[in-house]
Tab-separated table of C-alpha atoms and ligand atoms in Angstrom:
chain	number	residue	atom	x	y	z
A	12	MET	CA	102.932	108.478	111.080
A	13	LYS	CA	100.111	109.653	108.802
A	14	VAL	CA	98.892	107.865	105.688
A	15	LEU	CA	97.653	109.961	102.749
A	16	LYS	CA	96.093	108.217	99.772
A	17	PHE	CA	95.441	110.042	96.505
A	18	GLY	CA	93.101	108.476	93.942
A	19	GLY	CA	93.326	108.390	90.149
A	20	THR	CA	91.738	111.791	89.469
A	21	SER	CA	93.944	113.386	92.122
A	22	VAL	CA	96.979	112.406	90.034
A	23	GLY	CA	95.110	112.559	86.706
A	24	SER	CA	97.011	115.492	85.208
A	25	PRO	CA	100.425	117.113	85.790
A	26	GLU	CA	98.674	120.072	87.523
A	27	ARG	CA	96.855	117.730	89.870
A	28	MET	CA	100.001	115.790	90.677
A	29	ARG	CA	101.722	119.073	91.597
A	30	GLN	CA	98.794	119.837	93.874
A	31	VAL	CA	99.245	116.424	95.507
A	32	ALA	CA	102.853	117.373	96.204
A	33	ASP	CA	101.715	120.686	97.763
A	34	ILE	CA	99.118	118.948	99.949
A	35	SER	CA	101.614	116.250	100.990
A	36	CYS	CA	104.173	118.862	102.016
A	37	SER	CA	101.605	120.935	103.903
A	38	VAL	CA	100.738	117.961	106.145
A	39	LYS	CA	103.137	118.081	109.091
A	40	GLY	CA	105.210	115.132	110.295
A	41	ALA	CA	106.173	111.797	108.734
A	42	LYS	CA	103.771	110.366	106.193
A	43	ILE	CA	103.337	107.553	103.725
A	44	ILE	CA	101.784	108.693	100.449
A	45	VAL	CA	99.780	105.966	98.711
A	46	LEU	CA	99.072	106.635	95.048
A	47	SER	CA	96.635	105.153	92.553
A	48	ALA	CA	97.416	104.929	88.863
A	49	LEU	CA	96.773	108.054	86.748
A	50	SER	CA	93.030	108.201	86.050
A	51	GLY	CA	91.952	106.036	83.141
A	52	THR	CA	95.085	103.871	83.307
A	53	THR	CA	93.671	100.832	85.090
A	54	ASN	CA	90.617	100.864	82.804
A	55	ALA	CA	92.965	100.983	79.798
A	56	LEU	CA	95.083	98.133	81.192
A	57	VAL	CA	91.936	96.058	81.773
A	58	LYS	CA	90.979	96.693	78.135
A	59	ILE	CA	94.447	95.684	76.910
A	60	GLY	CA	94.150	92.502	78.976
A	61	GLU	CA	90.771	91.737	77.420
A	62	CYS	CA	92.153	92.254	73.896
A	63	LEU	CA	95.076	89.933	74.677
A	64	THR	CA	92.753	87.280	76.116
A	65	ASP	CA	90.629	87.482	72.935
A	66	ASN	CA	93.767	87.283	70.719
A	67	ASP	CA	92.871	90.735	69.381
A	68	TRP	CA	96.499	91.783	68.833
A	69	GLN	CA	95.668	94.830	66.760
A	70	GLY	CA	93.200	96.134	69.356
A	71	ALA	CA	95.778	95.530	72.098
A	72	ARG	CA	98.531	97.370	70.191
A	73	GLN	CA	96.249	100.341	69.528
A	74	GLU	CA	95.313	100.621	73.206
A	75	ILE	CA	98.939	100.266	74.285
A	76	GLU	CA	100.216	102.991	71.958
A	77	SER	CA	97.437	105.400	72.905
A	78	LEU	CA	98.216	104.882	76.613
A	79	TYR	CA	101.955	105.264	75.886
A	80	ASN	CA	101.320	108.636	74.205
A	81	HIS	CA	99.329	109.743	77.228
A	82	TYR	CA	102.333	109.006	79.455
A	83	LEU	CA	104.687	110.862	77.084
A	84	ASP	CA	102.480	113.961	77.326
A	85	PHE	CA	102.178	113.524	81.076
A	86	TYR	CA	105.864	113.421	81.941
A	87	LYS	CA	106.610	116.372	79.650
A	88	GLY	CA	103.876	118.374	81.375
A	89	LEU	CA	105.129	117.358	84.817
A	90	LEU	CA	108.906	117.661	84.639
A	91	SER	CA	111.165	120.343	83.248
A	92	GLU	CA	114.739	119.260	84.115
A	93	ASP	CA	116.424	117.338	81.302
A	94	ALA	CA	118.005	114.731	83.575
A	95	LEU	CA	114.683	113.878	85.249
A	96	ARG	CA	112.826	113.953	81.955
A	97	GLY	CA	115.363	111.445	80.608
A	98	LYS	CA	114.866	109.241	83.662
A	99	ALA	CA	111.083	109.420	83.292
A	100	LEU	CA	111.203	108.522	79.594
A	101	LYS	CA	113.485	105.567	80.318
A	102	MET	CA	111.150	104.361	83.078
A	103	ILE	CA	108.015	104.728	80.906
A	104	ASP	CA	109.759	102.901	78.037
A	105	GLU	CA	110.703	100.024	80.341
A	106	HIS	CA	107.114	99.588	81.546
A	107	PHE	CA	105.666	99.866	78.051
A	108	ASN	CA	108.232	97.463	76.630
A	109	PHE	CA	107.003	94.956	79.189
A	110	ILE	CA	103.369	95.676	78.203
A	111	ARG	CA	104.227	95.403	74.486
A	112	SER	CA	106.043	92.105	75.105
A	113	LEU	CA	102.727	90.593	76.245
A	114	THR	CA	101.483	90.613	72.666
A	115	ASP	CA	104.105	87.915	71.927
A	116	LYS	CA	103.369	85.697	74.926
A	117	SER	CA	100.664	83.275	75.841
A	118	PHE	CA	98.590	85.360	78.179
A	119	ASP	CA	97.546	83.963	81.549
A	120	GLU	CA	96.129	85.127	84.881
A	121	ASN	CA	99.545	85.917	86.386
A	122	LEU	CA	100.473	88.107	83.426
A	123	THR	CA	97.075	89.857	83.625
A	124	LYS	CA	97.783	90.812	87.229
A	125	GLU	CA	101.281	91.974	86.344
A	126	LEU	CA	99.819	94.055	83.517
A	127	LEU	CA	97.309	95.665	85.896
A	128	ALA	CA	100.125	96.591	88.316
A	129	GLN	CA	101.908	98.822	85.776
A	130	GLY	CA	99.720	101.868	86.465
A	131	GLU	CA	100.592	102.257	90.150
A	132	LEU	CA	104.241	101.398	89.479
A	133	MET	CA	104.486	104.276	86.989
A	134	SER	CA	102.442	106.908	88.863
A	135	THR	CA	104.546	106.554	92.033
A	136	LYS	CA	107.821	106.869	90.105
A	137	LEU	CA	106.577	109.968	88.261
A	138	PHE	CA	105.560	111.525	91.576
A	139	SER	CA	108.932	110.730	93.125
A	140	TYR	CA	110.752	112.341	90.155
A	141	TYR	CA	108.601	115.451	90.500
A	142	LEU	CA	109.375	115.752	94.228
A	143	SER	CA	113.081	115.283	93.474
A	144	GLU	CA	112.926	118.024	90.850
A	145	LYS	CA	111.449	120.310	93.508
A	146	GLY	CA	114.222	119.327	95.929
A	147	ILE	CA	111.784	117.548	98.272
A	148	ASP	CA	113.309	114.545	100.029
A	149	ASN	CA	111.287	111.364	99.409
A	150	CYS	CA	111.723	107.625	99.726
A	151	MET	CA	110.016	104.949	97.618
A	152	LEU	CA	108.736	101.848	99.415
A	153	SER	CA	107.750	99.066	97.044
A	154	ALA	CA	104.297	97.732	97.967
A	155	LEU	CA	105.440	94.380	96.597
A	156	GLU	CA	107.877	94.149	99.515
A	157	PHE	CA	105.196	94.317	102.198
A	158	MET	CA	101.591	94.194	100.896
A	159	ALA	CA	100.333	90.608	100.663
A	160	ILE	CA	97.178	88.531	100.446
A	161	ASP	CA	96.784	84.916	101.591
A	162	GLN	CA	95.292	81.810	99.918
A	163	ASN	CA	91.785	83.243	100.490
A	164	ASP	CA	92.760	86.565	98.877
A	165	GLU	CA	92.551	88.216	102.295
A	166	PRO	CA	95.251	90.692	103.389
A	167	ASP	CA	97.784	89.156	105.734
A	168	ILE	CA	98.049	91.925	108.342
A	169	ASP	CA	100.851	90.280	110.364
A	170	TYR	CA	102.984	89.845	107.255
A	171	ILE	CA	102.219	93.423	106.175
A	172	ARG	CA	103.141	94.840	109.580
A	173	THR	CA	106.374	92.830	109.918
A	174	ASN	CA	107.609	93.613	106.436
A	175	LEU	CA	106.590	97.274	106.352
A	176	THR	CA	108.226	97.870	109.749
A	177	LYS	CA	111.405	96.205	108.458
A	178	LEU	CA	111.351	98.305	105.288
A	179	LEU	CA	110.850	101.547	107.223
A	180	LYS	CA	113.776	100.602	109.501
A	181	LYS	CA	115.901	100.006	106.417
A	182	HIS	CA	115.090	103.537	105.188
A	183	PRO	CA	115.001	105.677	108.323
A	184	GLY	CA	114.839	109.431	108.673
A	185	HIS	CA	112.507	110.434	105.853
A	186	ASP	CA	109.438	112.593	106.240
A	187	LEU	CA	107.797	111.522	103.014
A	188	TYR	CA	107.521	107.917	101.877
A	189	ILE	CA	105.735	106.935	98.670
A	190	THR	CA	104.131	103.598	97.872
A	191	GLN	CA	101.766	102.023	95.365
A	192	GLY	CA	98.111	101.470	96.183
A	193	TYR	CA	96.191	98.435	94.885
A	194	ILE	CA	99.114	96.083	94.149
A	195	CYS	CA	100.354	93.253	96.336
A	196	LEU	CA	101.854	89.784	96.287
A	197	ASN	CA	99.639	86.724	96.624
A	198	ALA	CA	100.204	83.430	98.443
A	199	ASN	CA	102.177	82.144	95.415
A	200	GLN	CA	104.506	85.164	95.603
A	201	LYS	CA	103.073	86.465	92.323
A	202	ILE	CA	101.946	90.035	91.657
A	203	ASP	CA	98.251	90.474	92.460
A	204	ASN	CA	95.904	93.263	93.512
A	205	LEU	CA	93.290	94.246	96.098
A	206	LYS	CA	90.529	94.475	93.447
A	207	ARG	CA	89.283	97.612	91.703
A	208	GLY	CA	89.418	100.698	93.889
A	209	GLY	CA	91.875	98.825	96.119
A	210	SER	CA	94.199	101.750	96.846
A	211	ASP	CA	91.843	102.838	99.651
A	212	TYR	CA	92.307	99.382	101.144
A	213	THR	CA	96.101	99.684	100.825
A	214	ALA	CA	95.942	102.960	102.752
A	215	SER	CA	93.934	101.576	105.655
A	216	LEU	CA	96.012	98.382	105.804
A	217	ILE	CA	99.163	100.507	106.018
A	218	GLY	CA	97.451	102.661	108.633
A	219	ALA	CA	96.730	99.564	110.693
A	220	ALA	CA	100.233	98.146	110.133
A	221	VAL	CA	102.085	101.262	111.339
A	222	ASP	CA	99.441	102.271	113.886
A	223	ALA	CA	98.996	105.568	112.047
A	224	GLU	CA	97.660	108.700	113.670
A	225	ILE	CA	95.228	109.133	110.763
A	226	VAL	CA	94.474	107.790	107.282
A	227	GLN	CA	93.448	110.462	104.795
A	228	ILE	CA	91.736	109.433	101.552
A	229	TRP	CA	92.076	112.315	99.083
A	230	THR	CA	89.696	112.187	96.126
A	231	ASP	CA	87.631	114.356	93.772
A	232	ILE	CA	84.734	115.139	96.122
A	233	ASP	CA	84.423	116.770	99.544
A	234	GLY	CA	83.803	113.590	101.531
A	235	MET	CA	81.059	110.985	101.792
A	236	HIS	CA	77.803	112.480	100.528
A	237	ASN	CA	74.361	111.646	101.859
A	238	ASN	CA	73.428	109.971	98.560
A	239	ASP	CA	75.105	108.866	95.339
A	240	PRO	CA	76.084	112.106	93.520
A	241	ARG	CA	76.340	110.202	90.235
A	242	VAL	CA	72.645	109.348	90.411
A	243	VAL	CA	70.895	112.035	92.479
A	244	ASP	CA	71.084	115.767	91.638
A	245	LYS	CA	71.185	117.295	95.108
A	246	THR	CA	73.554	115.751	97.648
A	247	LYS	CA	75.633	117.092	100.551
A	248	PRO	CA	78.689	115.924	102.475
A	249	VAL	CA	78.290	114.099	105.781
A	250	ALA	CA	80.761	115.553	108.313
A	251	ARG	CA	81.034	112.573	110.669
A	252	LEU	CA	80.472	108.851	110.409
A	253	SER	CA	81.195	105.927	112.705
A	254	PHE	CA	83.297	103.024	111.414
A	255	ASP	CA	80.149	100.895	111.244
A	256	GLU	CA	78.190	103.480	109.269
A	257	ALA	CA	81.081	104.004	106.844
A	258	SER	CA	81.600	100.231	106.447
A	259	GLU	CA	77.960	99.704	105.552
A	260	LEU	CA	78.023	102.556	103.024
A	261	ALA	CA	81.257	101.359	101.430
A	262	TYR	CA	80.084	97.749	101.278
A	263	PHE	CA	76.699	98.733	99.858
A	264	GLY	CA	77.975	100.813	96.974
A	265	ALA	CA	79.352	104.218	98.019
A	266	LYS	CA	82.133	104.195	95.443
A	267	ILE	CA	84.207	106.773	97.304
A	268	LEU	CA	85.515	103.917	99.467
A	269	HIS	CA	86.617	100.378	98.578
A	270	PRO	CA	84.112	97.960	100.200
A	271	SER	CA	86.619	96.531	102.705
A	272	SER	CA	88.691	99.631	103.323
A	273	ILE	CA	87.169	100.627	106.662
A	274	LEU	CA	87.656	97.249	108.362
A	275	PRO	CA	91.388	97.526	109.212
A	276	ALA	CA	90.915	101.118	110.404
A	277	LYS	CA	88.017	100.022	112.594
A	278	GLN	CA	89.947	97.062	113.986
A	279	PHE	CA	92.839	99.277	115.058
A	280	SER	CA	90.764	102.424	115.798
A	281	ILE	CA	92.529	104.615	113.260
A	282	PRO	CA	90.484	107.644	112.195
A	283	VAL	CA	89.872	107.954	108.458
A	284	GLN	CA	89.359	111.333	106.864
A	285	LEU	CA	87.902	111.776	103.367
A	286	LYS	CA	89.231	114.929	101.721
A	287	ASN	CA	88.898	116.739	98.399
A	288	THR	CA	92.162	117.301	96.500
A	289	MET	CA	90.429	120.008	94.466
A	290	ASP	CA	89.231	121.806	97.623
A	291	PRO	CA	91.647	120.988	100.460
A	292	GLU	CA	90.022	123.508	102.815
A	293	ALA	CA	86.660	121.701	102.778
A	294	PHE	CA	86.197	119.657	105.964
A	295	GLY	CA	85.227	116.434	104.169
A	296	THR	CA	84.216	113.457	106.312
A	297	LEU	CA	85.779	112.169	109.496
A	298	ILE	CA	85.218	108.469	110.205
A	299	SER	CA	86.015	107.434	113.774
A	300	SER	CA	84.801	105.506	116.784
A	301	ASP	CA	83.310	108.681	118.311
A	302	GLU	CA	79.738	108.550	119.542
A	303	GLN	CA	77.418	109.411	116.651
A	304	THR	CA	74.132	111.267	116.519
A	305	LYS	CA	71.082	109.093	115.901
A	306	GLU	CA	69.867	109.997	112.444
A	307	VAL	CA	69.845	108.780	108.875
A	308	LYS	CA	73.292	109.696	107.587
A	309	ALA	CA	73.350	108.487	104.012
A	310	ILE	CA	71.971	106.169	101.372
A	311	ALA	CA	73.998	103.925	99.086
A	312	ALA	CA	73.075	101.560	96.287
A	313	LYS	CA	74.784	98.401	95.117
A	314	ASP	CA	74.022	97.162	91.592
A	315	GLY	CA	74.698	93.829	89.945
A	316	ILE	CA	72.751	91.896	92.547
A	317	THR	CA	71.079	88.545	91.885
A	318	ALA	CA	68.153	87.426	94.039
A	319	ILE	CA	67.616	83.699	94.497
A	320	LYS	CA	64.490	82.170	96.006
A	321	ILE	CA	64.451	78.572	97.230
A	322	LYS	CA	61.004	77.216	97.980
A	323	SER	CA	60.635	74.035	99.943
A	324	ALA	CA	57.399	72.331	100.816
A	325	ARG	CA	59.064	71.104	103.992
A	326	MET	CA	60.443	74.363	105.453
A	327	LEU	CA	58.111	74.195	108.440
A	328	LEU	CA	60.213	72.815	111.290
A	329	ALA	CA	62.719	71.568	108.767
A	330	TYR	CA	65.865	72.336	110.675
A	331	GLY	CA	68.955	71.893	108.546
A	332	PHE	CA	67.298	73.490	105.517
A	333	LEU	CA	69.109	76.811	105.962
A	334	ARG	CA	72.370	75.037	106.782
A	335	ASN	CA	72.118	73.032	103.563
A	336	ILE	CA	71.542	76.201	101.588
A	337	PHE	CA	74.411	78.103	103.221
A	338	GLU	CA	76.817	75.207	102.724
A	339	ILE	CA	76.274	75.399	98.975
A	340	PHE	CA	77.219	79.099	98.929
A	341	GLU	CA	80.191	78.392	101.190
A	342	ARG	CA	81.448	75.663	98.848
A	343	TYR	CA	81.470	78.151	95.969
A	344	ARG	CA	82.962	80.926	98.163
A	345	THR	CA	80.030	83.170	97.267
A	346	PRO	CA	78.997	85.570	100.045
A	347	ILE	CA	75.322	86.250	100.711
A	348	ASP	CA	74.353	89.904	101.272
A	349	MET	CA	70.633	89.964	102.137
A	350	ILE	CA	68.370	87.220	103.352
A	351	THR	CA	64.656	86.982	104.144
A	352	THR	CA	62.684	83.910	105.096
A	353	SER	CA	59.068	82.775	105.230
A	354	GLU	CA	57.637	79.484	106.337
A	355	VAL	CA	58.218	77.775	103.018
A	356	ALA	CA	60.803	79.852	101.217
A	357	VAL	CA	64.104	81.651	101.592
A	358	SER	CA	65.200	84.575	99.424
A	359	LEU	CA	68.780	85.720	99.400
A	360	THR	CA	71.079	87.866	97.301
A	361	ILE	CA	74.592	87.540	95.929
A	362	ASP	CA	76.784	90.003	94.030
A	363	ASN	CA	79.009	87.466	92.332
A	364	ASN	CA	77.515	85.259	89.619
A	365	ALA	CA	80.762	83.402	88.815
A	366	HIS	CA	79.319	80.092	90.111
A	367	LEU	CA	75.620	80.865	89.684
A	368	ALA	CA	74.919	77.906	87.388
A	369	GLU	CA	76.506	75.369	89.777
A	370	ILE	CA	74.849	76.970	92.803
A	371	ILE	CA	71.399	76.800	91.168
A	372	GLU	CA	71.929	73.185	90.193
A	373	GLU	CA	72.754	72.227	93.772
A	374	LEU	CA	69.945	74.367	95.255
A	375	GLN	CA	67.446	72.600	92.994
A	376	THR	CA	68.047	69.440	95.023
A	377	LEU	CA	66.569	71.322	98.026
A	378	GLY	CA	63.509	72.900	96.406
A	379	GLU	CA	62.133	75.043	93.630
A	380	VAL	CA	64.580	77.802	92.657
A	381	THR	CA	63.746	81.199	91.108
A	382	VAL	CA	66.447	83.652	90.028
A	383	ASP	CA	66.091	87.413	89.405
A	384	GLU	CA	69.112	89.233	88.013
A	385	ASN	CA	69.677	93.007	87.568
A	386	GLN	CA	68.670	93.865	91.099
A	387	THR	CA	69.929	96.721	93.289
A	388	ILE	CA	70.266	96.860	97.062
A	389	ILE	CA	69.354	100.260	98.437
A	390	CYS	CA	70.778	100.766	101.844
A	391	ILE	CA	69.684	103.441	104.337
A	392	VAL	CA	72.437	103.947	106.895
A	393	GLY	CA	72.649	105.726	110.222
A	394	ASN	CA	73.411	105.088	113.863
A	395	GLU	CA	70.364	103.390	115.486
A	396	VAL	CA	68.465	103.951	112.241
A	397	VAL	CA	66.194	101.014	112.974
A	398	SER	CA	64.954	102.484	116.259
A	399	GLN	CA	63.997	105.850	114.861
A	400	ARG	CA	60.335	106.627	115.240
A	401	GLY	CA	58.532	106.870	111.927
A	402	ILE	CA	61.528	105.878	109.782
A	403	VAL	CA	59.846	102.864	108.200
A	404	LYS	CA	56.767	104.934	107.375
A	405	LYS	CA	58.948	107.568	105.680
A	406	ILE	CA	60.859	104.955	103.673
A	407	PHE	CA	57.648	103.276	102.524
A	408	ASN	CA	56.076	106.651	101.674
A	409	ALA	CA	59.053	107.509	99.504
A	410	LEU	CA	59.070	104.100	97.839
A	411	GLU	CA	55.300	103.859	97.414
A	412	ASN	CA	55.536	103.328	93.653
A	413	ILE	CA	58.700	101.244	93.645
A	414	PRO	CA	58.330	97.438	93.522
A	415	LYS	CA	60.206	95.949	96.477
A	416	ARG	CA	61.618	92.448	96.067
A	417	MET	CA	63.119	92.091	99.575
A	418	ILE	CA	63.361	94.150	102.760
A	419	SER	CA	65.927	93.711	105.487
A	420	TYR	CA	65.320	95.375	108.849
A	421	GLY	CA	66.967	94.651	112.166
A	422	GLY	CA	69.960	92.736	110.834
A	423	SER	CA	72.106	95.552	112.167
A	424	LYS	CA	71.128	98.708	113.981
A	425	TYR	CA	72.888	100.801	111.346
A	426	ASN	CA	71.121	99.747	108.207
A	427	ILE	CA	67.766	99.148	106.549
A	428	SER	CA	68.060	97.564	103.088
A	429	ILE	CA	65.603	97.223	100.267
A	430	LEU	CA	66.039	95.190	97.113
A	431	THR	CA	64.498	96.444	93.900
A	432	GLU	CA	65.080	96.140	90.163
A	433	THR	CA	68.005	98.280	88.985
A	434	ALA	CA	65.647	100.058	86.569
A	435	TYR	CA	64.025	101.732	89.618
A	436	LYS	CA	67.263	102.805	91.290
A	437	LYS	CA	67.305	106.472	90.265
A	438	GLU	CA	63.648	106.966	91.126
A	439	ALA	CA	64.089	105.248	94.499
A	440	LEU	CA	67.254	107.156	95.482
A	441	SER	CA	65.704	110.483	94.474
A	442	ALA	CA	62.466	109.810	96.366
A	443	LEU	CA	64.381	108.777	99.512
A	444	ASN	CA	66.569	111.882	99.186
A	445	GLU	CA	63.479	114.102	99.267
A	446	GLU	CA	61.823	112.257	102.123
A	447	LEU	CA	64.745	111.645	104.476
A	448	PHE	CA	67.021	114.691	104.127
A	449	ASP	CA	66.673	118.372	104.682
A	450	PHE	CA	68.406	120.612	102.141
A	451	ALA	CA	67.206	123.928	103.520
B	268	ADP	P1	89.379	107.861	93.467
B	268	ADP	O1	89.794	107.746	92.056
B	268	ADP	O2	89.908	109.076	94.165
B	268	ADP	O3	89.564	106.609	94.264
B	268	ADP	P2	86.596	107.217	93.137
B	268	ADP	O4	86.060	107.534	91.767
B	268	ADP	O5	86.918	105.803	93.426
B	268	ADP	O6	87.825	108.170	93.410
B	268	ADP	O7	85.575	107.733	94.266
B	268	ADP	C1	85.084	109.060	94.235
B	268	ADP	C2	83.751	109.087	93.529
B	268	ADP	O8	82.806	108.319	94.271
B	268	ADP	C3	83.100	110.453	93.481
B	268	ADP	O9	83.569	111.200	92.375
B	268	ADP	C4	81.617	110.126	93.394
B	268	ADP	O10	81.134	110.212	92.082
B	268	ADP	C5	81.525	108.660	93.811
B	268	ADP	N1	80.553	108.445	94.895
B	268	ADP	C6	79.600	107.479	94.906
B	268	ADP	N2	78.874	107.535	96.029
B	268	ADP	C7	79.369	108.561	96.763
B	268	ADP	C8	79.017	109.146	98.008
B	268	ADP	N3	78.018	108.661	98.755
B	268	ADP	N4	79.732	110.198	98.436
B	268	ADP	C9	80.750	110.692	97.714
B	268	ADP	N5	81.126	110.197	96.519
B	268	ADP	C10	80.451	109.144	96.041
B	269	LIG	N1	94.018	101.906	90.031
B	269	LIG	C1	93.122	100.962	90.653
B	269	LIG	C2	91.722	101.097	90.049
B	269	LIG	O1	91.506	101.966	89.213
B	269	LIG	C3	93.083	101.067	92.142
B	269	LIG	C4	92.548	102.382	92.680
B	269	LIG	O2	92.551	103.396	91.994
B	269	LIG	O3	92.139	102.393	93.832
B	269	LIG	O4	90.878	100.325	90.384
B	270	MG	MG1	88.481	104.820	94.375
């Protein structure tokens, strides 16, 4: 079995969705196609949810009707047979009637999640209708029947495997299965999701659950680039990455992959290929457990970071100090990304400020606390990057004029990280691009 995931832009227009059908059919053997919502849909649904939360009924209605019109145009551009067009219109109306009904209800977290699920539910049905119109056999598997997260919002791989295997047995003999990315059930059996960009995660979880031959992530760029193409002018695709290199890049901001999406593939040694829907011939990136060359592969940057410094007069030989600090973060389920220590102080970073006020209050019982928001982690990734001769000198040369708040070296052999103010991100990424990569 192969797993092919297509992101929002890949299904963003009727032409693109047709191309997805062509690519899917050109891949030999049985496959599960995982689809995102049509591009812009999840953002629009988030906006509708915000309007509803703020009791802005008029704003919500405007957003809903503009999204509805987009879907009317879409299905007319995609389908030509009257019967299928009728089916598509009925389906779109059902979903939008549900969305419209939310303006009359008291809105809560469960309804927000159900609202956010509508995009993937509609895109997969539209794709299935298109394949049917073309006479291509296909079978819809509802993600809500097998994709699940537990009380800690972590995917429950045993549940996923058991239920997906059962579902596939119930619908044997198809070459092309379709399912929704992103959406799942939570521990309370309510509709939930795998966080923004979560369709990549769906694909690798399915890959792990069915022991897939390969997971292909089809998107709008020819693989993982050596630097963030949204920030730096000149970037190039990286042909091969190890699971560890790809995990670091995804976790530290390479938007092409959901931060957790490589973990299941790594755990079950399933190769992941990143491919460009707009240029299917391009090689893209192959992520696998193969031995990697020792070089800097790519740079990523993660914004929205808060640095916290805790200064204690009694750090020297004060065992238990770090444990006390970590316990506070654990209590508020807030992961720490970077950490540096000196004799009297500890600096660390978090990317989730939901409990910042409570965390600071508790940390103040341990020492003097300083907080810097709007920070960015810049992460230089490559196999054995830390043992490369001269690498630190090159990094510091490039970042000569950039203020550095924290530096992390040696935590893993794949990654050197530097924390700076977000205002310096573009300058830092561009300077590192010049210094560390050859574009000849
Ligand atoms: P999809 O909708 O297919 O999931 P995303 O927008 O989530 O696509 O991811 C693809 C985008 O990721 C690219 O268009 C690119 O702008 C961005 N991106 C950020 N960093 C990188 C990188 N290092 N390599 C490739 N793309 C990157
Ligand atoms: N549609 C969801 C989002 O936009 C999930 C995804 O595309 O991966 O975040
Ligand atoms: Mg994405």
